[in-house]
Coordinates of N, CA, C and O in Angstrom, one line a residue:
W887 N 0.8 -1.2 0.1 CA 0.0 0.0 0.1 C 0.9 1.1 0.2 O 1.8 1.6 0.7
I888 N 0.9 2.1 -0.6 CA 1.5 3.3 -1.0 C 1.1 4.3 0.3 O 0.1 4.5 0.8
G889 N 1.9 5.0 0.6 CA 1.8 6.1 1.6 C 2.3 5.5 2.9 O 1.6 6.2 4.0
D890 N 2.4 4.4 3.0 CA 2.5 3.5 4.7 C 3.7 3.8 5.2 O 4.2 3.7 6.4
G891 N 4.5 4.4 4.8 CA 6.2 4.7 5.2 C 7.0 3.6 5.0 O 8.2 3.5 5.5
A892 N 6.5 2.7 4.3 CA 7.7 1.1 4.2 C 8.8 2.1 2.9 O 8.7 2.4 2.0
V893 N 10.0 1.5 2.9 CA 11.0 1.4 2.0 C 10.6 0.2 0.8 O 10.5 -1.0 1.3
A894 N 11.1 0.6 -0.4 CA 10.7 -0.3 -1.3 C 11.5 -1.3 -1.3 O 13.0 -1.5 -1.0
G895 N 10.5 -2.6 -1.2 CA 11.4 -3.9 -0.9 C 11.3 -4.0 0.1 O 11.7 -5.8 0.6
E896 N 11.2 -4.0 1.1 CA 11.0 -4.4 2.2 C 10.2 -4.9 3.0 O 8.9 -5.2 2.5
A897 N 10.5 -5.9 3.8 CA 9.3 -6.7 4.3 C 8.5 -6.3 5.4 O 8.6 -5.6 6.6
R898 N 7.2 -6.5 5.6 CA 6.4 -5.6 6.8 C 5.4 -6.8 7.0 O 4.8 -7.9 6.2
A899 N 5.0 -6.9 8.2 CA 3.6 -8.0 8.5 C 2.7 -7.9 8.3 O 2.4 -6.2 8.0
G900 N 1.7 -8.5 7.9 CA 0.5 -8.3 7.4 C -0.5 -8.1 8.8 O 0.4 -8.0 10.0
P901 N -1.8 -7.6 8.7 CA -2.4 -7.1 9.9 C -2.8 -8.4 10.9 O -4.0 -7.4 11.9
T902 N -3.2 -9.5 10.8 CA -3.6 -10.3 11.2 C -2.8 -10.6 12.6 O -1.6 -11.0 12.4
P903 N -3.3 -10.7 13.5 CA -2.6 -11.6 14.7 C -2.1 -13.3 14.6 O -2.5 -13.4 13.9
G904 N -1.3 -13.1 15.1 CA -0.5 -14.6 15.0 C 0.7 -14.3 14.1 O 1.5 -13.3 14.2
M905 N 1.2 -15.5 13.4 CA 2.0 -15.6 12.6 C 2.1 -14.3 11.1 O 1.0 -14.7 10.6
P906 N 2.9 -13.5 11.4 CA 2.6 -12.3 10.3 C 2.7 -12.9 8.8 O 3.6 -13.7 9.0
A907 N 2.1 -12.3 7.7 CA 2.5 -12.4 6.5 C 3.5 -12.0 6.2 O 3.8 -10.3 6.3
L908 N 5.0 -12.1 5.7 CA 5.5 -10.8 5.3 C 5.6 -10.9 3.8 O 5.7 -11.6 2.9
L909 N 5.3 -9.2 3.7 CA 5.0 -8.8 2.3 C 5.9 -8.4 1.8 O 6.3 -7.4 2.2
F910 N 5.8 -8.6 0.1 CA 6.8 -8.1 -0.5 C 6.7 -6.8 -0.9 O 5.8 -6.6 -1.7
N911 N 7.3 -5.6 -0.4 CA 6.5 -4.0 -0.7 C 7.3 -3.2 -1.6 O 8.5 -2.5 -1.5
N912 N 7.0 -3.1 -3.1 CA 7.7 -2.5 -3.9 C 6.7 -1.2 -4.0 O 7.2 -0.4 -5.1
H913 N 6.3 -0.7 -3.5 CA 5.1 0.5 -3.8 C 4.2 0.7 -5.0 O 4.2 1.5 -5.1
D914 N 4.6 -0.4 -6.0 CA 3.5 -0.3 -6.9 C 2.7 -1.5 -7.2 O 2.4 -1.8 -8.2
G915 N 3.2 -2.5 -6.3 CA 2.1 -3.7 -6.5 C 2.1 -4.5 -7.9 O 1.2 -5.0 -8.3
C916 N 3.3 -4.3 -8.4 CA 3.9 -4.6 -9.9 C 2.9 -4.0 -10.6 O 2.7 -4.9 -11.6
G917 N 2.1 -2.5 -10.7 CA 1.5 -2.3 -11.3 C 0.1 -2.5 -11.6 O -0.6 -2.6 -12.7
D918 N -0.2 -3.6 -10.8 CA -1.8 -4.0 -10.5 C -2.4 -3.2 -9.6 O -2.1 -2.5 -8.8
M919 N -3.9 -3.9 -9.8 CA -5.0 -3.5 -8.6 C -4.6 -4.4 -7.5 O -4.5 -5.6 -7.9
L920 N -4.3 -3.5 -6.4 CA -4.3 -4.8 -5.2 C -5.6 -4.8 -4.6 O -6.6 -3.9 -4.1
V921 N -5.9 -5.8 -4.0 CA -7.3 -6.3 -3.5 C -6.6 -7.0 -2.0 O -6.3 -7.8 -2.1
R922 N -7.0 -6.2 -0.5 CA -6.4 -7.0 0.4 C -7.5 -8.1 0.7 O -8.2 -8.0 1.0
L923 N -7.0 -9.1 0.6 CA -7.8 -10.4 1.7 C -7.0 -10.8 2.7 O -6.0 -11.4 3.2
G924 N -7.3 -10.2 4.0 CA -6.6 -10.5 5.3 C -5.2 -10.2 5.3 O -4.7 -8.9 5.2
A925 N -4.4 -11.0 5.6 CA -3.1 -10.4 5.9 C -1.8 -10.4 4.2 O -0.9 -10.0 4.3
V926 N -2.8 -10.9 3.1 CA -2.4 -10.9 1.9 C -2.7 -9.7 0.9 O -4.0 -9.4 1.3
E927 N -2.1 -9.3 -0.2 CA -2.5 -8.3 -1.1 C -2.5 -9.4 -2.1 O -1.5 -9.5 -2.9
L928 N -3.7 -9.4 -2.8 CA -3.9 -9.9 -4.2 C -3.5 -8.9 -5.3 O -4.5 -8.1 -5.5
Q929 N -2.5 -9.7 -6.4 CA -2.7 -8.6 -7.3 C -3.1 -9.6 -8.8 O -3.0 -10.3 -9.1
V930 N -4.2 -8.7 -8.9 CA -5.6 -9.5 -9.5 C -5.4 -9.6 -10.7 O -5.1 -11.1 -11.2
V931 N -4.8 -8.7 -11.3 CA -4.5 -9.3 -13.0 C -3.4 -10.0 -13.2 O -2.9 -11.0 -14.0
N932 N -2.3 -9.6 -12.4 CA -0.8 -10.4 -12.7 C -1.0 -12.0 -12.5 O -0.6 -12.7 -12.9
T933 N -2.1 -12.1 -11.0 CA -2.7 -13.7 -10.8 C -3.2 -14.5 -12.0 O -2.9 -15.6 -12.3
L934 N -4.0 -13.4 -12.3 CA -4.8 -14.3 -13.9 C -3.9 -14.5 -15.2 O -4.3 -15.4 -15.6
T935 N -2.8 -13.5 -15.3 CA -2.4 -13.5 -16.3 C -1.7 -15.2 -16.5 O -1.0 -15.4 -17.4
N936 N -0.9 -15.8 -15.3 CA -0.4 -16.7 -15.2 C -1.0 -17.8 -15.8 O -0.4 -19.3 -16.4
A937 N -2.1 -17.8 -16.1 CA -3.2 -18.9 -17.1 C -2.2 -19.0 -18.0 O -2.1 -20.2 -18.8
F938 N -1.8 -18.1 -19.0 CA -1.3 -18.3 -20.4 C -0.2 -18.9 -19.9 O 0.4 -19.6 -21.1
F939 N 0.9 -18.8 -19.1 CA 1.9 -19.7 -18.6 C 1.7 -21.2 -18.6 O 2.3 -21.9 -19.1
A940 N 0.6 -21.1 -17.9 CA 0.1 -22.7 -17.5 C -0.8 -23.2 -19.0 O -0.6 -24.4 -19.4
A941 N -1.1 -22.6 -19.7 CA -1.5 -23.0 -21.1 C -0.8 -23.3 -22.1 O -0.7 -24.7 -22.7
A942 N 0.6 -22.4 -21.9 CA 2.0 -22.8 -23.0 C 2.2 -23.8 -22.6 O 2.9 -24.5 -23.5
G943 N 2.6 -23.7 -21.2 CA 3.4 -25.5 -20.7 C 2.3 -26.8 -20.9 O 3.3 -27.2 -21.6
G944 N 1.3 -26.7 -20.7 CA 0.6 -27.7 -20.6 C 0.3 -28.1 -22.6 O 0.4 -29.3 -23.0
A945 N 0.4 -27.0 -23.4 CA 0.5 -27.4 -24.8 C 1.8 -28.1 -24.9 O 1.8 -29.0 -25.9
I946 N 2.8 -27.6 -24.5 CA 4.0 -27.6 -24.9 C 4.1 -29.4 -24.3 O 4.6 -30.0 -25.2
L947 N 3.6 -29.5 -23.4 CA 3.9 -30.8 -22.6 C 3.0 -31.8 -23.2 O 3.8 -32.9 -23.4
S948 N 2.2 -31.7 -23.6 CA 0.9 -32.4 -24.2 C 1.6 -32.9 -26.0 O 1.0 -33.9 -26.5
R949 N 2.4 -32.0 -26.6 CA 3.3 -32.2 -27.8 C 4.1 -32.4 -27.9 O 4.5 -32.8 -29.1
A950 N 5.3 -32.4 -26.8 CA 6.6 -32.7 -27.2 C 6.8 -33.9 -26.9 O 6.5 -34.7 -26.8
S951 N 8.0 -34.2 -27.8 CA 8.6 -35.7 -27.8 C 10.1 -36.1 -27.4 O 10.1 -36.9 -26.9
H952 N 10.9 -34.6 -27.4 CA 12.0 -34.4 -27.1 C 12.2 -34.5 -25.4 O 11.2 -33.5 -24.8
P953 N 13.1 -35.1 -24.3 CA 12.4 -34.6 -23.2 C 12.9 -33.1 -22.7 O 12.6 -33.1 -21.5
E954 N 13.7 -32.4 -23.4 CA 14.1 -31.2 -23.3 C 12.8 -30.3 -23.6 O 12.7 -29.5 -22.7
T955 N 12.2 -31.0 -24.5 CA 11.1 -29.7 -24.7 C 10.1 -30.2 -23.8 O 9.3 -29.1 -23.1
K956 N 10.2 -31.5 -23.7 CA 9.1 -31.8 -22.2 C 9.4 -31.4 -21.2 O 8.2 -30.4 -20.0
C957 N 10.3 -31.0 -20.6 CA 11.3 -30.3 -19.4 C 10.7 -28.9 -19.7 O 10.2 -28.4 -18.5
N958 N 10.8 -28.4 -20.4 CA 10.4 -27.0 -20.6 C 9.1 -26.7 -20.3 O 8.5 -25.7 -19.9
G959 N 7.9 -27.5 -20.9 CA 6.9 -27.2 -20.8 C 6.2 -27.7 -19.1 O 5.5 -26.9 -18.9
V960 N 7.4 -28.6 -18.4 CA 6.9 -28.6 -16.8 C 7.4 -27.4 -16.1 O 6.5 -27.0 -15.5
L961 N 8.2 -26.8 -16.8 CA 8.9 -25.6 -16.2 C 8.1 -24.4 -16.7 O 8.0 -23.7 -15.4
L962 N 7.7 -24.4 -17.5 CA 6.5 -23.1 -17.3 C 5.3 -23.4 -16.8 O 5.0 -22.8 -16.2
L963 N 4.9 -24.5 -16.7 CA 4.0 -24.7 -15.3 C 4.1 -24.3 -14.0 O 3.6 -24.0 -13.4
V964 N 5.7 -24.6 -13.6 CA 6.4 -24.2 -12.4 C 6.2 -23.1 -12.3 O 5.5 -22.3 -11.1
V965 N 6.4 -22.1 -13.3 CA 6.5 -20.8 -13.4 C 5.1 -20.1 -12.9 O 5.0 -19.3 -12.4
A966 N 4.1 -20.9 -13.7 CA 2.4 -20.6 -13.7 C 2.3 -20.5 -12.0 O 1.7 -19.8 -11.4
W967 N 2.5 -21.5 -11.7 CA 1.9 -21.9 -10.2 C 3.0 -21.1 -8.9 O 2.2 -20.4 -8.2
F968 N 3.9 -20.9 -9.2 CA 4.9 -20.3 -8.2 C 4.7 -18.5 -8.4 O 4.4 -18.0 -7.5
S969 N 4.6 -18.4 -10.0 CA 4.5 -17.1 -10.3 C 2.8 -16.4 -9.4 O 2.6 -15.2 -9.1
S970 N 2.1 -17.1 -9.9 CA 0.6 -17.0 -9.3 C 0.7 -16.7 -7.4 O -0.2 -16.3 -6.9
T971 N 1.5 -17.9 -6.8 CA 1.7 -17.7 -5.6 C 1.8 -16.5 -5.1 O 1.1 -15.9 -4.0
Y972 N 3.5 -16.0 -6.0 CA 3.8 -14.4 -5.6 C 2.7 -13.6 -5.6 O 2.3 -12.6 -4.5
H973 N 2.2 -13.5 -7.2 CA 0.8 -12.4 -7.2 C -0.3 -12.2 -6.3 O -1.0 -11.5 -6.4
A974 N -0.6 -13.9 -6.0 CA -2.0 -13.8 -5.2 C -1.6 -13.2 -4.0 O -2.8 -13.7 -3.5
T975 N -0.6 -13.5 -3.1 CA 0.0 -13.1 -1.8 C 0.6 -12.0 -1.6 O 0.8 -11.4 -0.8
S976 N 1.3 -11.6 -2.7 CA 2.5 -10.6 -2.4 C 3.6 -11.0 -1.5 O 3.9 -9.8 -0.9
S977 N 3.9 -12.0 -0.8 CA 4.3 -12.4 0.3 C 6.1 -12.6 -0.3 O 6.3 -12.8 -1.4
W978 N 6.9 -12.1 0.6 CA 8.7 -12.8 0.2 C 8.7 -14.1 0.0 O 9.4 -14.5 -1.0
G979 N 8.0 -15.0 0.5 CA 8.2 -16.3 0.1 C 7.6 -16.4 -1.3 O 8.6 -17.1 -2.1
G980 N 6.4 -16.2 -1.5 CA 5.9 -16.4 -3.1 C 7.1 -15.3 -3.9 O 7.2 -16.2 -5.1
F981 N 7.8 -14.8 -3.8 CA 8.6 -13.3 -4.5 C 10.0 -14.7 -4.7 O 10.3 -14.6 -5.5
L982 N 10.3 -15.1 -3.7 CA 11.1 -16.3 -3.8 C 10.9 -17.1 -5.0 O 11.7 -17.5 -5.4
L983 N 10.0 -17.5 -4.3 CA 9.7 -18.9 -5.6 C 9.1 -18.4 -6.8 O 9.9 -18.8 -7.8
D984 N 8.7 -17.4 -6.8 CA 8.7 -16.4 -8.5 C 10.0 -16.7 -8.9 O 10.2 -16.9 -10.6
I985 N 10.5 -15.9 -8.2 CA 12.3 -15.2 -9.0 C 12.8 -16.6 -9.3 O 13.3 -17.0 -10.4
G986 N 12.8 -17.8 -8.2 CA 13.4 -19.0 -8.3 C 13.0 -19.8 -9.8 O 13.8 -20.5 -10.4
A987 N 11.5 -20.2 -9.4 CA 11.3 -20.5 -11.0 C 11.5 -19.8 -12.4 O 11.9 -20.3 -13.4
M988 N 11.3 -18.5 -12.7 CA 12.0 -18.4 -13.4 C 13.5 -18.1 -14.1 O 13.8 -18.4 -14.8
A989 N 14.1 -18.2 -12.8 CA 15.1 -18.5 -13.3 C 16.0 -19.8 -13.5 O 16.7 -20.3 -14.6
L990 N 15.3 -20.7 -13.2 CA 15.4 -22.3 -13.2 C 14.7 -22.3 -14.8 O 15.7 -22.9 -15.6
W991 N 13.9 -21.7 -15.1 CA 13.5 -21.8 -16.8 C 14.4 -21.1 -17.3 O 14.6 -21.4 -18.6
A992 N 14.9 -20.1 -17.1 CA 15.5 -19.6 -18.6 C 17.3 -20.2 -18.3 O 18.0 -20.3 -19.1
S993 N 17.9 -20.9 -17.1 CA 18.7 -21.7 -17.3 C 18.4 -22.8 -18.0 O 19.5 -23.2 -18.7
H994 N 17.2 -23.3 -17.8 CA 17.3 -24.4 -19.1 C 17.0 -24.3 -20.2 O 17.5 -24.8 -21.2
L995 N 16.5 -23.0 -20.7 CA 16.3 -22.8 -21.9 C 18.0 -22.5 -22.4 O 18.3 -22.6 -23.9
L996 N 18.7 -22.0 -21.6 CA 20.3 -21.3 -21.9 C 20.9 -22.9 -22.5 O 21.5 -23.0 -22.9
V997 N 20.5 -23.7 -21.5 CA 21.6 -25.2 -21.5 C 21.0 -25.9 -22.7 O 21.6 -26.4 -23.4
S998 N 19.4 -25.9 -23.1 CA 18.7 -26.4 -24.5 C 19.2 -25.6 -25.8 O 19.4 -26.3 -26.5
C999 N 19.1 -24.4 -25.4 CA 20.2 -24.1 -26.8 C 21.4 -24.3 -26.6 O 22.0 -24.0 -27.9
Q1000 N 22.1 -24.3 -25.9 CA 23.7 -24.7 -26.1 C 23.8 -26.0 -26.5 O 24.2 -26.5 -27.6
S1001 N 22.9 -26.9 -25.8 CA 23.1 -28.3 -26.7 C 22.7 -28.2 -28.3 O 23.0 -29.1 -28.9
A1002 N 21.5 -27.4 -28.3 CA 21.3 -27.4 -29.8 C 22.3 -26.9 -31.0 O 22.6 -27.6 -32.3
C1003 N 23.1 -25.9 -30.3 CA 24.5 -25.3 -31.4 C 25.1 -26.4 -31.2 O 25.8 -27.0 -32.4
C1004 N 25.1 -27.3 -30.1 CA 26.5 -28.4 -30.3 C 25.9 -29.5 -31.1 O 26.7 -30.4 -32.1
A1005 N 24.9 -29.7 -31.5 CA 24.1 -30.9 -32.2 C 24.2 -30.2 -33.4 O 24.1 -31.4 -34.5
L1006 N 24.6 -29.2 -33.8 CA 24.5 -28.7 -35.3 C 25.8 -28.8 -36.1 O 26.9 -29.2 -36.1

């Protein structure tokens, strides 16, 4: 939430008693509409657009015959799931899952490209 005095990227506790939800506060909600749901902040559009990653991953996985291509489909499904987790909660844990999944997918793509170049 803008104007709460927090520093960009700082963790802050959610409003509910008990175990706090550490929210990743970057002061812009990733450019999305924020909906407060208890201790979490839902980024509506960013959460819904992860369905496109899931659709692409599912399409690749269902049509792929090569193991590296199948792995690409699985990793896109992982990106969709973990990115949804982050954008649906705005939590630090979700942020780390989101970044980790994207880094893993990007690394797989680089290794796949290197393998394809070596096969030429």
